[in-house]
Amino acid sequence: MSSMVISNEASECTPQSRRERTMRVVADRDVCQSYGLCELTAPTMFRVGDDDVVEVLVDGDLPAELRAAAVDAAGACPVHALRVV
């Protein structure tokens, strides 16, 4: 009879590690068609500029309090010009 060894080590995908990982917004300016839904959904993060293309107003890692709004804005874009990575 063989014995089974069960590890108690935490995996890389624990709920805690998912919360702690960094997230940022990527805009594909070539795809943007100026619908402006991102700006309506998250005006502190997005602006449709004078050139009628989205500008991301938050550089680098998204603060935790903006992550849900960023995901909502990306989901609202009808041409999928935004990604949260």
Short mmCIF file of N, CA and C in Angstrom, two decimals, residues 1 5-6 14-15 23-24 26-27 30 35 38 42 48 51 56 60-61 63 70-71:
data_model
loop_
_atom_site.label_atom_id
_atom_site.label_comp_id
_atom_site.label_asym_id
_atom_site.label_seq_id
_atom_site.Cartn_x
_atom_site.Cartn_y
_atom_site.Cartn_z
N MET A 1 0.84 -1.17 0.00
CA MET A 1 0.00 0.00 0.00
C MET A 1 0.89 1.24 0.00
N VAL A 5 1.14 11.86 -0.08
CA VAL A 5 1.65 13.04 0.61
C VAL A 5 0.85 14.24 0.10
N ILE A 6 0.29 14.98 1.02
CA ILE A 6 -0.49 16.17 0.66
C ILE A 6 0.29 17.38 1.15
N THR A 14 -3.89 31.77 -5.03
CA THR A 14 -4.76 31.92 -3.88
C THR A 14 -5.56 33.21 -4.02
N PRO A 15 -6.71 33.32 -3.35
CA PRO A 15 -7.47 34.57 -3.43
C PRO A 15 -6.63 35.78 -3.02
N MET A 23 -2.61 45.53 -11.72
CA MET A 23 -3.51 45.62 -12.86
C MET A 23 -3.30 46.98 -13.50
N ARG A 24 -3.42 47.01 -14.82
CA ARG A 24 -3.33 48.28 -15.54
C ARG A 24 -4.29 48.26 -16.71
N VAL A 26 -4.96 49.06 -20.71
CA VAL A 26 -4.30 49.23 -22.00
C VAL A 26 -5.37 49.67 -23.00
N ALA A 27 -5.10 50.77 -23.69
CA ALA A 27 -6.03 51.28 -24.70
C ALA A 27 -5.42 51.07 -26.07
N ASP A 30 -5.80 52.66 -32.01
CA ASP A 30 -6.16 52.40 -33.40
C ASP A 30 -7.56 51.82 -33.54
N TYR A 35 -16.70 56.41 -29.02
CA TYR A 35 -18.05 56.30 -28.46
C TYR A 35 -18.15 57.01 -27.11
N CYS A 38 -16.40 54.75 -22.15
CA CYS A 38 -15.38 54.61 -21.10
C CYS A 38 -15.34 55.87 -20.25
N ALA A 42 -16.15 55.78 -16.34
CA ALA A 42 -15.05 56.04 -15.40
C ALA A 42 -14.33 57.34 -15.79
N VAL A 48 -11.90 61.17 -23.78
CA VAL A 48 -11.79 61.18 -25.23
C VAL A 48 -11.18 62.53 -25.58
N ASP A 51 -8.38 64.69 -30.32
CA ASP A 51 -8.21 63.90 -31.54
C ASP A 51 -9.26 62.80 -31.66
N VAL A 56 -5.92 57.30 -21.57
CA VAL A 56 -5.97 56.69 -20.24
C VAL A 56 -5.31 57.68 -19.28
N GLY A 60 0.28 53.33 -15.13
CA GLY A 60 0.79 52.21 -14.34
C GLY A 60 -0.28 51.43 -13.61
N ASP A 61 0.08 50.94 -12.43
CA ASP A 61 -0.78 50.07 -11.64
C ASP A 61 -2.05 50.79 -11.19
N PRO A 63 -4.97 51.65 -8.77
CA PRO A 63 -5.28 51.52 -7.34
C PRO A 63 -6.48 50.59 -7.17
N ALA A 70 -12.59 50.24 -13.86
CA ALA A 70 -11.80 50.00 -15.08
C ALA A 70 -12.34 48.79 -15.83
N VAL A 71 -12.68 47.74 -15.11
CA VAL A 71 -13.25 46.54 -15.74
C VAL A 71 -14.60 46.87 -16.35
#
